[in-house]
CSV table of C-alpha atoms and ligand atoms in Angstrom, one decimal:
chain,number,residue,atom,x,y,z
A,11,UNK,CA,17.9,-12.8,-1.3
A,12,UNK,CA,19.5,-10.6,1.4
A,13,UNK,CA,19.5,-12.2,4.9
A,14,UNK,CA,18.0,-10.8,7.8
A,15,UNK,CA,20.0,-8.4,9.7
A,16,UNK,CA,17.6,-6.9,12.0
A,17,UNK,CA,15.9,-9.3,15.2
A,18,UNK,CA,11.7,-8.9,14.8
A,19,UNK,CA,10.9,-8.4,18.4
A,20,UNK,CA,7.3,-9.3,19.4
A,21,UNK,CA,5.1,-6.5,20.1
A,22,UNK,CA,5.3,-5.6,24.4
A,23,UNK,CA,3.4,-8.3,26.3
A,24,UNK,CA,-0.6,-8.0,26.2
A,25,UNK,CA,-0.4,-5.8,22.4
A,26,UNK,CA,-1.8,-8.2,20.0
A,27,UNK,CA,0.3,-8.5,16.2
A,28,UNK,CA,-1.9,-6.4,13.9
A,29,UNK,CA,-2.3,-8.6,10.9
A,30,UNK,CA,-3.6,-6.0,8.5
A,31,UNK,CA,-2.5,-3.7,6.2
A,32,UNK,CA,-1.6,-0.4,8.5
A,33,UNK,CA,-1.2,0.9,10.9
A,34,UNK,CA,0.9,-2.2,11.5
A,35,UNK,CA,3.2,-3.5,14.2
A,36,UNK,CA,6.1,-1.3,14.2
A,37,UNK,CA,9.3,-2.0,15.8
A,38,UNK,CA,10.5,-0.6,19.7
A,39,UNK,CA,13.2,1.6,18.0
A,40,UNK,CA,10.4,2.8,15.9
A,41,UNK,CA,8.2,3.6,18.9
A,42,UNK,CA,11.0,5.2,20.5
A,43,UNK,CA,12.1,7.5,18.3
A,44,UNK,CA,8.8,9.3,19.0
A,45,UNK,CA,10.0,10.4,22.7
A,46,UNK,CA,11.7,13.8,21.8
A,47,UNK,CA,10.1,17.0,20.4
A,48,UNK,CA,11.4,18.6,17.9
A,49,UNK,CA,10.7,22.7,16.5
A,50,UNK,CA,9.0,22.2,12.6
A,51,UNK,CA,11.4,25.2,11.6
A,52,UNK,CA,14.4,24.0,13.6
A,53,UNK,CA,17.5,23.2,11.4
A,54,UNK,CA,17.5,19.2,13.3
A,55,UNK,CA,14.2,18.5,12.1
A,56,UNK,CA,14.8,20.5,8.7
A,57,UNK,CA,18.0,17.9,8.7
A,58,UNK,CA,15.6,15.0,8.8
A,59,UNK,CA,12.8,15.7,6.4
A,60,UNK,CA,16.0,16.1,3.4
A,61,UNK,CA,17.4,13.2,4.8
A,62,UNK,CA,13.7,10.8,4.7
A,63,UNK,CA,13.2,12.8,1.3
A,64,UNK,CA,16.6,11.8,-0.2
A,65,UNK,CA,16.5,7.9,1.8
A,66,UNK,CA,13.1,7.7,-0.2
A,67,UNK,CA,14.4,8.3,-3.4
A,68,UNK,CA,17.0,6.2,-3.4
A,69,UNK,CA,14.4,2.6,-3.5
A,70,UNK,CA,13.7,4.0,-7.1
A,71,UNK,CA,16.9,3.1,-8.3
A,72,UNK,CA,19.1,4.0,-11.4
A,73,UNK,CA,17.1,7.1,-13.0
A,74,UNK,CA,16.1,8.7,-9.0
A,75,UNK,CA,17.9,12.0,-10.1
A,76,UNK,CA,14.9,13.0,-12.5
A,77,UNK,CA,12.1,12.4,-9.7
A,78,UNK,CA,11.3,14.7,-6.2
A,79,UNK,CA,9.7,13.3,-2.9
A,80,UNK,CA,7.2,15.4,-1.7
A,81,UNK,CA,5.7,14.5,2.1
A,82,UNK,CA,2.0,15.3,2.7
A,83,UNK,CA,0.4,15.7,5.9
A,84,UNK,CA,-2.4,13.3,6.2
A,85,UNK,CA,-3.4,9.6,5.5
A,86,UNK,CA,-2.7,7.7,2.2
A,87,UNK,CA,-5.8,9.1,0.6
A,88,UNK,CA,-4.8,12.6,0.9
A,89,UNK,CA,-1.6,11.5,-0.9
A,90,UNK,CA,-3.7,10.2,-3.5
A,91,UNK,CA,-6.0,13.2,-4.0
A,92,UNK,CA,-3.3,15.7,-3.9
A,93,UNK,CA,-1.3,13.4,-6.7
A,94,UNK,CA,-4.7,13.6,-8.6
A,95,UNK,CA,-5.3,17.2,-8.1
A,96,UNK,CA,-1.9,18.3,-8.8
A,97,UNK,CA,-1.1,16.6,-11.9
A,98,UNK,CA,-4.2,15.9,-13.7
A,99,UNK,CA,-5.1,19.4,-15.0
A,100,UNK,CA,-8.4,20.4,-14.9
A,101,UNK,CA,-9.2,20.1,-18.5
A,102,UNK,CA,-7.2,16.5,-18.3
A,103,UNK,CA,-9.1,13.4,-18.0
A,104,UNK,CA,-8.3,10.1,-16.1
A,105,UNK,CA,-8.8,6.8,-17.1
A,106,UNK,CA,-9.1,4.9,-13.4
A,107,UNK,CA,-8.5,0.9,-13.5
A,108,UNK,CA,-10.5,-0.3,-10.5
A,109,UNK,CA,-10.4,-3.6,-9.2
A,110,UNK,CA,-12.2,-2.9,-5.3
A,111,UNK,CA,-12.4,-0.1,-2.4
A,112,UNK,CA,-9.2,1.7,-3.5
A,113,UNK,CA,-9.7,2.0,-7.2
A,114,UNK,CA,-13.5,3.3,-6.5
A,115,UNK,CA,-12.5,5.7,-4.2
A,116,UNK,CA,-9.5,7.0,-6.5
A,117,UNK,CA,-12.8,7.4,-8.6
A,118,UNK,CA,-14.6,9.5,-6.1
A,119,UNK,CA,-11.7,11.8,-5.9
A,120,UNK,CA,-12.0,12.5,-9.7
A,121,UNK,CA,-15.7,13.0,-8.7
A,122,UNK,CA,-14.9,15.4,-6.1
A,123,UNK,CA,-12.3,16.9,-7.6
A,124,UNK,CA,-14.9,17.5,-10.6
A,125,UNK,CA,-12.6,16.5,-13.3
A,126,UNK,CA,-13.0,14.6,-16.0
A,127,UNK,CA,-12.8,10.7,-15.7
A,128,UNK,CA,-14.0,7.3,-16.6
A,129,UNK,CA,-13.2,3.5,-15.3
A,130,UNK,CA,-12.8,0.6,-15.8
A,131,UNK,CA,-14.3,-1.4,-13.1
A,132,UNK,CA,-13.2,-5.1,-12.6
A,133,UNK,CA,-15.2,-6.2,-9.8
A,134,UNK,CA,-13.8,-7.3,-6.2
A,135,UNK,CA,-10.3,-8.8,-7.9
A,136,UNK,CA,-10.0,-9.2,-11.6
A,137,UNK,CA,-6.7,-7.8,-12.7
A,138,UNK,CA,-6.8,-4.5,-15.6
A,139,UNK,CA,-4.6,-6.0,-18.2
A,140,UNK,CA,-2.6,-4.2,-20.5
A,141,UNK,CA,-4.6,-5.2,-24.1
A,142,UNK,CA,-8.0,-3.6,-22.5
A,143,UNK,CA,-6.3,-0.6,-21.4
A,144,UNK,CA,-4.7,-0.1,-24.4
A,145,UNK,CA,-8.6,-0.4,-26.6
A,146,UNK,CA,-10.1,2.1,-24.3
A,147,UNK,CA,-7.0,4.7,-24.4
A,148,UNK,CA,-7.3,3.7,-28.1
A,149,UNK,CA,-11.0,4.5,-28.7
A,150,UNK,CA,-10.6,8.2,-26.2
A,151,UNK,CA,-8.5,10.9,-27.6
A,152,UNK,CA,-9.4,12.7,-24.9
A,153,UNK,CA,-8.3,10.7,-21.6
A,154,UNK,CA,-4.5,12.4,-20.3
A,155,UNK,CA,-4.0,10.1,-18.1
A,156,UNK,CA,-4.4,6.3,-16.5
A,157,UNK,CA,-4.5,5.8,-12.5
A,158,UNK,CA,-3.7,2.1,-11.2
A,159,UNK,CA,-3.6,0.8,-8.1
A,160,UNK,CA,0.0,-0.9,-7.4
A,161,UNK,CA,-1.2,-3.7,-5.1
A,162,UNK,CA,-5.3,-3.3,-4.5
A,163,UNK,CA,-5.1,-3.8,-0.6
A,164,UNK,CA,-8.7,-4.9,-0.4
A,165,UNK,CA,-8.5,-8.3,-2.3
A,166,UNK,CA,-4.4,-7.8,-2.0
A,167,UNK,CA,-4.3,-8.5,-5.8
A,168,UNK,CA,-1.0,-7.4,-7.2
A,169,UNK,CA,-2.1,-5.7,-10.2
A,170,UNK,CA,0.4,-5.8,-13.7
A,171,UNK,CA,1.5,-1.9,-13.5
A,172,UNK,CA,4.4,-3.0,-16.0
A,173,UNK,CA,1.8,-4.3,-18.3
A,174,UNK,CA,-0.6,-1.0,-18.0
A,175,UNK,CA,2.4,1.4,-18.1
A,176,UNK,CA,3.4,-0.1,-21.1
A,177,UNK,CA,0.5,0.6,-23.3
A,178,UNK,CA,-0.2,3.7,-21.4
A,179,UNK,CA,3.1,5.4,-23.0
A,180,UNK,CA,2.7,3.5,-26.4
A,181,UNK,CA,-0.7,5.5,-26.6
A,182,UNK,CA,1.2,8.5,-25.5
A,183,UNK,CA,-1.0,8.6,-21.9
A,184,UNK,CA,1.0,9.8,-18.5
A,185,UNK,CA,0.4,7.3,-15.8
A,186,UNK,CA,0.1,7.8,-12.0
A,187,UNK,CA,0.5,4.9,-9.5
A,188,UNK,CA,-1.2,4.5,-6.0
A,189,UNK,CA,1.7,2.3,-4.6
A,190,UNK,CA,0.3,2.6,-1.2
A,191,UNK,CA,0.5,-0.5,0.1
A,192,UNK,CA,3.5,-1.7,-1.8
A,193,UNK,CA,6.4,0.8,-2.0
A,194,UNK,CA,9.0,-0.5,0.1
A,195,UNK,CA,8.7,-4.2,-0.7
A,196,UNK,CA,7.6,-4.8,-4.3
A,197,UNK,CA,10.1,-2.8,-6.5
A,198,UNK,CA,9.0,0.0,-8.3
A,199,UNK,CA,12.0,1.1,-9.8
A,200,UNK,CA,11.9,3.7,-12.6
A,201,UNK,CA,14.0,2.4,-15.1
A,202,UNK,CA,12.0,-0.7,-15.2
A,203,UNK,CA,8.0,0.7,-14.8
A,204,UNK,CA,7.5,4.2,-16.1
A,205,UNK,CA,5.5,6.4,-14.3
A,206,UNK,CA,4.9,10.1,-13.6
A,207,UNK,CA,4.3,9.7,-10.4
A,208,UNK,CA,3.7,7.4,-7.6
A,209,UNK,CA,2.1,7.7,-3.7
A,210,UNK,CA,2.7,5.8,-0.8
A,211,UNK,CA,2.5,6.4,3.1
A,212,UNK,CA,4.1,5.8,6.3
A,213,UNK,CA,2.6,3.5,7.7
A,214,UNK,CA,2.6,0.5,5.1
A,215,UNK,CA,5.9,-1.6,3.8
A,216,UNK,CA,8.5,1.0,5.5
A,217,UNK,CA,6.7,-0.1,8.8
A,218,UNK,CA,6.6,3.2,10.2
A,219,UNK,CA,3.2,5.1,12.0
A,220,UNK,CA,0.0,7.2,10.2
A,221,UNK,CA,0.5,10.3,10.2
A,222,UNK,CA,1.4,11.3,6.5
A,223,UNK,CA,2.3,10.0,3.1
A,224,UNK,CA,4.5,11.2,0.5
A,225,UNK,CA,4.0,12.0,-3.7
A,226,UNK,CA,7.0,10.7,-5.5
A,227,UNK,CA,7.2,12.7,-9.1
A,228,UNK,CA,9.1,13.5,-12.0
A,229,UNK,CA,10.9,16.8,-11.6
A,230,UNK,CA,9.3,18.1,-15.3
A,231,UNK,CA,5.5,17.3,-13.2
A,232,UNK,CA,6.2,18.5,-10.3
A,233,UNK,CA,7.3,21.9,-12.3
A,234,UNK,CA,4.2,21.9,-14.4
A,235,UNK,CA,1.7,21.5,-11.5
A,236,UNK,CA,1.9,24.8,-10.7
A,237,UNK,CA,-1.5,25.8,-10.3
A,238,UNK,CA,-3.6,23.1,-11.2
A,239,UNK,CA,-4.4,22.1,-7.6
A,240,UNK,CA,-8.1,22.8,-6.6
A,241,UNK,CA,-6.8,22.8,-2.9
A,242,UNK,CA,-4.5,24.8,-0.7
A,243,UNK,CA,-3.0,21.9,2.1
A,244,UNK,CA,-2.9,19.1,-1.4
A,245,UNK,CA,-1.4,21.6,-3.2
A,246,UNK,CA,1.9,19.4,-4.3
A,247,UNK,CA,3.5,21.5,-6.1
A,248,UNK,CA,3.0,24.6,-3.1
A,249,UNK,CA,4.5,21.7,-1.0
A,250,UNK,CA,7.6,21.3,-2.9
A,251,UNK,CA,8.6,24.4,-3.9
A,252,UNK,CA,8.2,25.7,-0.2
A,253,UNK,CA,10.8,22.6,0.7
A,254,UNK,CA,13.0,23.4,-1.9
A,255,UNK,CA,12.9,26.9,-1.1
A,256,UNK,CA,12.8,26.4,2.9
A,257,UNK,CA,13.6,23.0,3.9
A,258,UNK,CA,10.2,23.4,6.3
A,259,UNK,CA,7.1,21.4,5.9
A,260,UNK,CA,3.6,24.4,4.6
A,261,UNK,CA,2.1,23.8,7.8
A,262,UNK,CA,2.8,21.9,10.8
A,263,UNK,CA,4.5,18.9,10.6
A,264,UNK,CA,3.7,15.3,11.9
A,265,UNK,CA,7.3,16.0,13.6
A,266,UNK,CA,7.0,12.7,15.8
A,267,UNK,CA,5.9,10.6,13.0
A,268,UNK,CA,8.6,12.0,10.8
A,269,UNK,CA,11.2,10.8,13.4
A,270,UNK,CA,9.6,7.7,13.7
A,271,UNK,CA,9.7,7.0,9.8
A,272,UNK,CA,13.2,8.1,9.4
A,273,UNK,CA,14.4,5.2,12.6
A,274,UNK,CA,11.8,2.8,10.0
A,275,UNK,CA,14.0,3.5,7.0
A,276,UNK,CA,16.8,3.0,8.7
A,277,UNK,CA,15.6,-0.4,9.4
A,278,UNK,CA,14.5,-1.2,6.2
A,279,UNK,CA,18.0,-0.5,4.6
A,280,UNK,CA,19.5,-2.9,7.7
A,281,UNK,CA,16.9,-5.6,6.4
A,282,UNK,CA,18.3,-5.5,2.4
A,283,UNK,CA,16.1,-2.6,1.3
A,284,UNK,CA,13.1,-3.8,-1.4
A,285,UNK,CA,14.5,-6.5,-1.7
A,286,UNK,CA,14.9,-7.7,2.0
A,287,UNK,CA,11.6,-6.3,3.0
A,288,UNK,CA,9.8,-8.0,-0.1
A,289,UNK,CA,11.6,-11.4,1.0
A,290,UNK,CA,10.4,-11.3,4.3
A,291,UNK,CA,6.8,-10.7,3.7
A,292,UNK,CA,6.8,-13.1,0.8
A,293,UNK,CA,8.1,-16.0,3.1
A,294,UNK,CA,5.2,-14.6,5.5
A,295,UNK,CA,2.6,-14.9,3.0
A,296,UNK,CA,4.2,-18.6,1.6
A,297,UNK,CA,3.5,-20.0,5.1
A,298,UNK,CA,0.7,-18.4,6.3
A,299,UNK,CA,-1.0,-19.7,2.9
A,300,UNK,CA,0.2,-23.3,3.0
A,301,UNK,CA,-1.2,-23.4,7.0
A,302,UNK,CA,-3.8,-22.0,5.8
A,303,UNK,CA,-4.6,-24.2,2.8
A,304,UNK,CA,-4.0,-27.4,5.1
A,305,UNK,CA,-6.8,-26.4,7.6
A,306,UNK,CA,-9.0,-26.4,4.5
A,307,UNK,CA,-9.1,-23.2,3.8
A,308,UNK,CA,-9.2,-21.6,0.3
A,309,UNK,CA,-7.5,-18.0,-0.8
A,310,UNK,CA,-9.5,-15.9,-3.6
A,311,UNK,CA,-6.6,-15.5,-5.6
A,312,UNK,CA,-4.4,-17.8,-7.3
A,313,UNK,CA,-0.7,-18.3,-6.9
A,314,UNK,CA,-0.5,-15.9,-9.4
A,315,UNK,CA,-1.9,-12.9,-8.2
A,316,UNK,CA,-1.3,-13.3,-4.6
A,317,UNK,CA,0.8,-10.6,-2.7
A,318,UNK,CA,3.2,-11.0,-0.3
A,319,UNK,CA,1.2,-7.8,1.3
A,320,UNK,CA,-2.3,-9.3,2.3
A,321,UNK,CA,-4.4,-12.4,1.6
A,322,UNK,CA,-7.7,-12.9,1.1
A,323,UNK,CA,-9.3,-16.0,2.7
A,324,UNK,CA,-12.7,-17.4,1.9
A,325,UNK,CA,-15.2,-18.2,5.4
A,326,UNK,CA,-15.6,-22.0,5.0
A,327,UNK,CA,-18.7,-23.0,4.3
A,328,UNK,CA,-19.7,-24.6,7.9
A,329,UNK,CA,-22.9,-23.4,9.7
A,330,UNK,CA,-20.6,-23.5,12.9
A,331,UNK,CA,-18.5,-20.7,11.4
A,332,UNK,CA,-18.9,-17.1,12.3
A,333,UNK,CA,-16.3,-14.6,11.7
A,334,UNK,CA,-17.5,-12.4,14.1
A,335,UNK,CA,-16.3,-14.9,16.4
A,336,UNK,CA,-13.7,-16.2,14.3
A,337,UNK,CA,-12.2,-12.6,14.9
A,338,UNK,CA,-12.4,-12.6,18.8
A,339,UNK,CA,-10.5,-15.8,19.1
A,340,UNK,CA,-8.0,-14.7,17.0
A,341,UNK,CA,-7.4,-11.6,18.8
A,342,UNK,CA,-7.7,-13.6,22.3
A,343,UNK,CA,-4.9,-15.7,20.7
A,344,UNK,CA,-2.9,-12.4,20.1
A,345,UNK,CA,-3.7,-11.7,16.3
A,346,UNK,CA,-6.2,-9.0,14.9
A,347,UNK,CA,-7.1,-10.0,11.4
A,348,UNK,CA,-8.9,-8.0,8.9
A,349,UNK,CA,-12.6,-8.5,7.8
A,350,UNK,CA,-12.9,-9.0,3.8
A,351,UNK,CA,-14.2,-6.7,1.3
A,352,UNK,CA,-15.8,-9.2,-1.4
A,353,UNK,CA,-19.2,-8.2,-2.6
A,354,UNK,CA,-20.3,-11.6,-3.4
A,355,UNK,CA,-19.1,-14.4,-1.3
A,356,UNK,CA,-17.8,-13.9,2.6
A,357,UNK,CA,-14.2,-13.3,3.0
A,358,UNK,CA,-11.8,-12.3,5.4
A,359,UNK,CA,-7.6,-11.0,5.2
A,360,UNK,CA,-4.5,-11.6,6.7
A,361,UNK,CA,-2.0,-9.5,6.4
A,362,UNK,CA,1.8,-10.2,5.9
A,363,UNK,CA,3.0,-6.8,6.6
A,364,UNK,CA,4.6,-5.2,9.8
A,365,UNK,CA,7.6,-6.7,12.4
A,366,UNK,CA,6.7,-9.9,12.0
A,367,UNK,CA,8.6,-13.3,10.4
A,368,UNK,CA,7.9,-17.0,9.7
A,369,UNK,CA,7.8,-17.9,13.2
A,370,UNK,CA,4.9,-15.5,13.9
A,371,UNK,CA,2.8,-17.0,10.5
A,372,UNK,CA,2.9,-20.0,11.8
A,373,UNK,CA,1.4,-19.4,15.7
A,374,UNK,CA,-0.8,-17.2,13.3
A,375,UNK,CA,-1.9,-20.8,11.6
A,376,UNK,CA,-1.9,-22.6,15.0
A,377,UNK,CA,-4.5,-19.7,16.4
A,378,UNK,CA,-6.6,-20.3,13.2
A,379,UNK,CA,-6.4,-23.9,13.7
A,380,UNK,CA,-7.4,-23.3,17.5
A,381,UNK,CA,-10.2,-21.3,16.7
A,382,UNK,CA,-11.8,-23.3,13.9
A,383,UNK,CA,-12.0,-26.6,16.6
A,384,UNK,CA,-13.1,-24.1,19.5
A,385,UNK,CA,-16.0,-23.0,17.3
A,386,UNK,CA,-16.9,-26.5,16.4
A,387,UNK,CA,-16.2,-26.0,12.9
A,388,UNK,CA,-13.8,-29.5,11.2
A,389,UNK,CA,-14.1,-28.6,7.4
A,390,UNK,CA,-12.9,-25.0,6.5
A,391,UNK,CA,-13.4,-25.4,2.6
A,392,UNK,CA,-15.5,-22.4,1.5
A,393,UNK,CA,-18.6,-23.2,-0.1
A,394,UNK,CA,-19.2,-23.9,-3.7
A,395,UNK,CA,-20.0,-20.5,-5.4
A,396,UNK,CA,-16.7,-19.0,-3.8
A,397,UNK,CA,-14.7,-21.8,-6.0
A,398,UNK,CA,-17.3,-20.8,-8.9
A,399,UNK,CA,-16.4,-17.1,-8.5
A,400,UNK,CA,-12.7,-17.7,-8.3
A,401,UNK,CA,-12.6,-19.7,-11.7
A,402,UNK,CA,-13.3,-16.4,-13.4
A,403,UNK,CA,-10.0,-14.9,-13.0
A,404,UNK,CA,-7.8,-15.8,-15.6
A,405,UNK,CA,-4.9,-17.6,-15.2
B,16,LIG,C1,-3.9,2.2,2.7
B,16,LIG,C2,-4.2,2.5,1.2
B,16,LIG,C3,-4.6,3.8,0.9
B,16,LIG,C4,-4.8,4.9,1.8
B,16,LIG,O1,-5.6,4.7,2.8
B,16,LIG,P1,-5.7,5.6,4.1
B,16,LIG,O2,-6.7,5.0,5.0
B,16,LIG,O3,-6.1,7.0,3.7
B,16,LIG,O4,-4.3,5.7,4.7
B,16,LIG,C5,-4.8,4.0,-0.5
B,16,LIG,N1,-4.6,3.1,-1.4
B,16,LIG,C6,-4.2,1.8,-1.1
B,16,LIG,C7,-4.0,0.8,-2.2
B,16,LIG,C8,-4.0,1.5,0.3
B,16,LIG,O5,-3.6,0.2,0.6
């Protein structure tokens, strides 16, 4: 474990500590570095998009040289559906492992994208494991390829990709990797999980702001994706051959945001890399949960499963609990939270991501704590089906 060599700052007086899963609180230098302008075709700012590109590749470890970094304007998802669009050729089909929002809307995309697809839908948080995968690549010549979701923000269940990439090259399938909300603290590195390609943005574990994501791809991919895009601006291939070719972004670039994002890698390397940034948020989530769990209240996942990138909380069971109110004393107390996504039972997250350490988790549990006896509520425990719905997730 690599010791902390950077000082987490709290946010300027009055900002509350986003506790969710990006945008997140971001560091002053970060902030800071967005006080300049800089021209898109200028040789500075040319200067820094090589330098994020090659800083990027580096977190894959031994094995970088045979992948590219390609930056996309745009949010997360438009990473997502230009990786989909790019390299799943129209008479390709996907195989999508879905286990909540992020899986079904890598789904939609397919839809959209009116290519072929099918899915295998776990509910709100059961993991895809490696043995089903393996049956249904088995039983369908036809499917290319297999999408998984690295760490599915909206239960924050930290799905086995080793295990799915595994039997996705012994059937001789490609996989692709929506690493969104994990690149940058849970390793990904290529010579231990195979993978064709992989997105992520800039405004989740490198802790910079929104304003674009990037495709990271095997060279031989990024060469044969030449013309399977059904879009101009998600074209990934357009993208990086223009860089290659130019050094300049297709169309105007996020220029700020880029700047921002390059002072946020710098930090991350100061803080030990993955490995530093995934020690931090996992010593985030270790006391967070046990506060939590000694208030009374319950996680969805077990130990397991559980993330260091965002938890998922049952509401207890107490008719004096609202979340609706829950949430505005948290925020009074300096902490937006993040309502759940759970089909069946109530739920609500906290994240572990963003400039924030130990120290912070626990004031977070103290707010909680406040909150619950403001409200009048003195059990937290969730109510019986919650515990019921949990016991179906394997161990
Ligand atoms: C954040 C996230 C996305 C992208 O969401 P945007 O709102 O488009 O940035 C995609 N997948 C996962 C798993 C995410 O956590």
């Amino acid at each position: 474990m690599t010791a902390h060599q950077t000082e987490i700052l709290p946010p300027r007086l009055g900002e509350p500590y986003l506790l969710t899963p990006g945008p997140l609180t971001t560091s002053f230098p970060v902030k800071e570095a967005m006080l300049k302008d800089w021209g898109s075709w200028d040789d500075d700012f040319r200067a820094m998009t090589r330098d994020m590109r090659t800083r990027l590749l580096a977190l894959l470890g031994p094995g970088a040289d045979d992948f590219d970094c390609v930056p996309m304007q745009g949010s997360g998802s438009f990473c997502v559906e230009a990786m989909l669009g790019s390299f799943i050729p129209k008479t390709g089909k996907a195989l999508v492992l879905a286990n909540g929002a992020y899986g079904q809307r890598s789904a939609k995309t397919m839809e959209y994208l009116g290519r072929g697809y099918i899915v295998l839908d776990k509910g709100d948080y059961l993991p895809p494991r490696g043995d089903e995968v393996a049956r249904i690549l088995a039983d369908d010549a036809a499917i290319t390829h297999v999408v998984a979701i690295h760490c599915e923000t909206s239960s924050g269940i930290l799905n086995p990709v080793e295990e799915i990439s595994e039997v996705t090259y012994a059937a001789g399938r490609k996989l692709l990797v929506d690493s969104m909300s994990a690149f940058g603290a849970i390793p990904l590195e290529v010579a231990q999980v195979r993978y064709e390609a992989m997105v992520s943005s800039a405004n989740k574990c490198i802790e910079g702001v929104p304003g674009f994501g990037f495709v990271i791809a095997r060279k031989s991919e990024l060469e044969a994706a030449k013309g399977n895009s059904h879009s101009l601006s998600l074209d990934v291939h357009a993208q990086w051959a223009n860089m290659e070719k130019t050094g300049q972004w297709r169309f105007t670039p996020p220029t700020h945001v880029v700047a921002a994002f390059l002072e946020a890698l710098r930090g991350h390397e100061a803080e030990g890399g993955v490995a530093g940034r995934g020690a931090r948020y996992a010593r985030n989530r270790d006391v967070m949960v046990d506060g939590m769990r000694d208030l009374g209240f319950e996680t969805l996942l077990k130990d397991r499963w559980l993330s260091p990138i965002i938890v998922t909380f049952f509401c207890p069971a107490s008719a004096a609990f609202e979340f609706g109110k829950f949430y505005e004393l948290m925020k009074a107390k300096g902490f937006i939270i993040y309502p759940g996504k759970l089909t069946v039972v109530d739920s609500f997250r906290i994240g572990c991501i963003g400039q924030m350490d130990e120290n912070v988790m626990r004031q977070v549990v103290e707010a909680a704590a406040a909150a619950l006896s403001e409200m009048g509520v003195n059990d937290a425990s969730p109510p019986q089906a919650a515990l019921e719905e949990r016991a179906k997730l394997a161990a």
